[in-house]
């Protein structure tokens, strides 16, 4: 699970995906042109940064994969359980579809989703060469978007779960993710299967914390995927590398998780 540096860019990859030769990366905030408080590799226009900065930052990331900005398929993320598939990139001037997971079989398409504490989930079908990325905040997690992404891969592409490797990327760790009673109830209800609510809700000093890494791991285990790799990197612990909505009080950028496959 190494960090890599290419020029000014710094990004993290998952060992299981590296061994499969799958091009991917969780890009830190380093190596872009955005000013504070989005410094510097912000990839989202929804946070106040300029469109010009975001396009340049995305272009820098895509160049690392030998692709252009217009090869990206992404969505307008809304903390849902909506999953899309596409064999073409999203035209730059076309409005985003609203949803929180994307997939493709086209090596000319790069999947991108943006994060600042929520959990990036990566999926790769090693036999059919299908890729998917999901955005799982607490809402997506309690709606089981991890499971629904796999179900969509099976329905659309005929994937078998025994061939799907998965990864849980940099995101807020349980120690920093205190939640209120309203969310506690939703989490407990969502993870009541096999008595798992006590595995994902951590009680300490009269406070309750949500372990989204463990929650998504449980969902993936339930689907019997081939492997699950957890990055174990907390965004709230390391704002020198990652954007963190909670640690930075909501004023920050978004980092990119990118996944693509090469032509055979």
mmCIF file of N, CA and C in Angstrom, residues 37 49 58 129 188 195 256 259:
data_model
loop_
_atom_site.group_PDB
_atom_site.id
_atom_site.type_symbol
_atom_site.label_atom_id
_atom_site.label_comp_id
_atom_site.label_asym_id
_atom_site.label_seq_id
_atom_site.Cartn_x
_atom_site.Cartn_y
_atom_site.Cartn_z
ATOM 1 N N UNK A 37 -8.548 27.917 0.655
ATOM 2 C CA UNK A 37 -8.402 26.732 1.514
ATOM 3 C C UNK A 37 -8.449 25.413 0.755
ATOM 4 N N UNK A 49 -13.986 26.683 -5.415
ATOM 5 C CA UNK A 49 -12.803 26.843 -6.258
ATOM 6 C C UNK A 49 -13.246 27.127 -7.693
ATOM 7 N N UNK A 58 -7.481 18.352 -12.687
ATOM 8 C CA UNK A 58 -7.916 17.065 -13.246
ATOM 9 C C UNK A 58 -7.036 16.659 -14.424
ATOM 10 N N UNK A 129 -12.595 -7.768 -16.487
ATOM 11 C CA UNK A 129 -11.935 -6.458 -16.555
ATOM 12 C C UNK A 129 -12.929 -5.310 -16.393
ATOM 13 N N UNK A 188 -27.540 1.368 13.388
ATOM 14 C CA UNK A 188 -27.916 0.146 14.109
ATOM 15 C C UNK A 188 -28.935 -0.662 13.321
ATOM 16 N N UNK A 195 -26.091 -9.383 13.922
ATOM 17 C CA UNK A 195 -25.687 -8.672 15.128
ATOM 18 C C UNK A 195 -24.479 -7.778 14.949
ATOM 19 N N UNK A 256 -9.274 13.219 -5.410
ATOM 20 C CA UNK A 256 -9.780 12.298 -6.423
ATOM 21 C C UNK A 256 -9.381 10.864 -6.139
ATOM 22 N N UNK A 259 -9.799 5.308 -11.218
ATOM 23 C CA UNK A 259 -9.617 3.901 -11.561
ATOM 24 C C UNK A 259 -9.810 3.738 -13.062
#
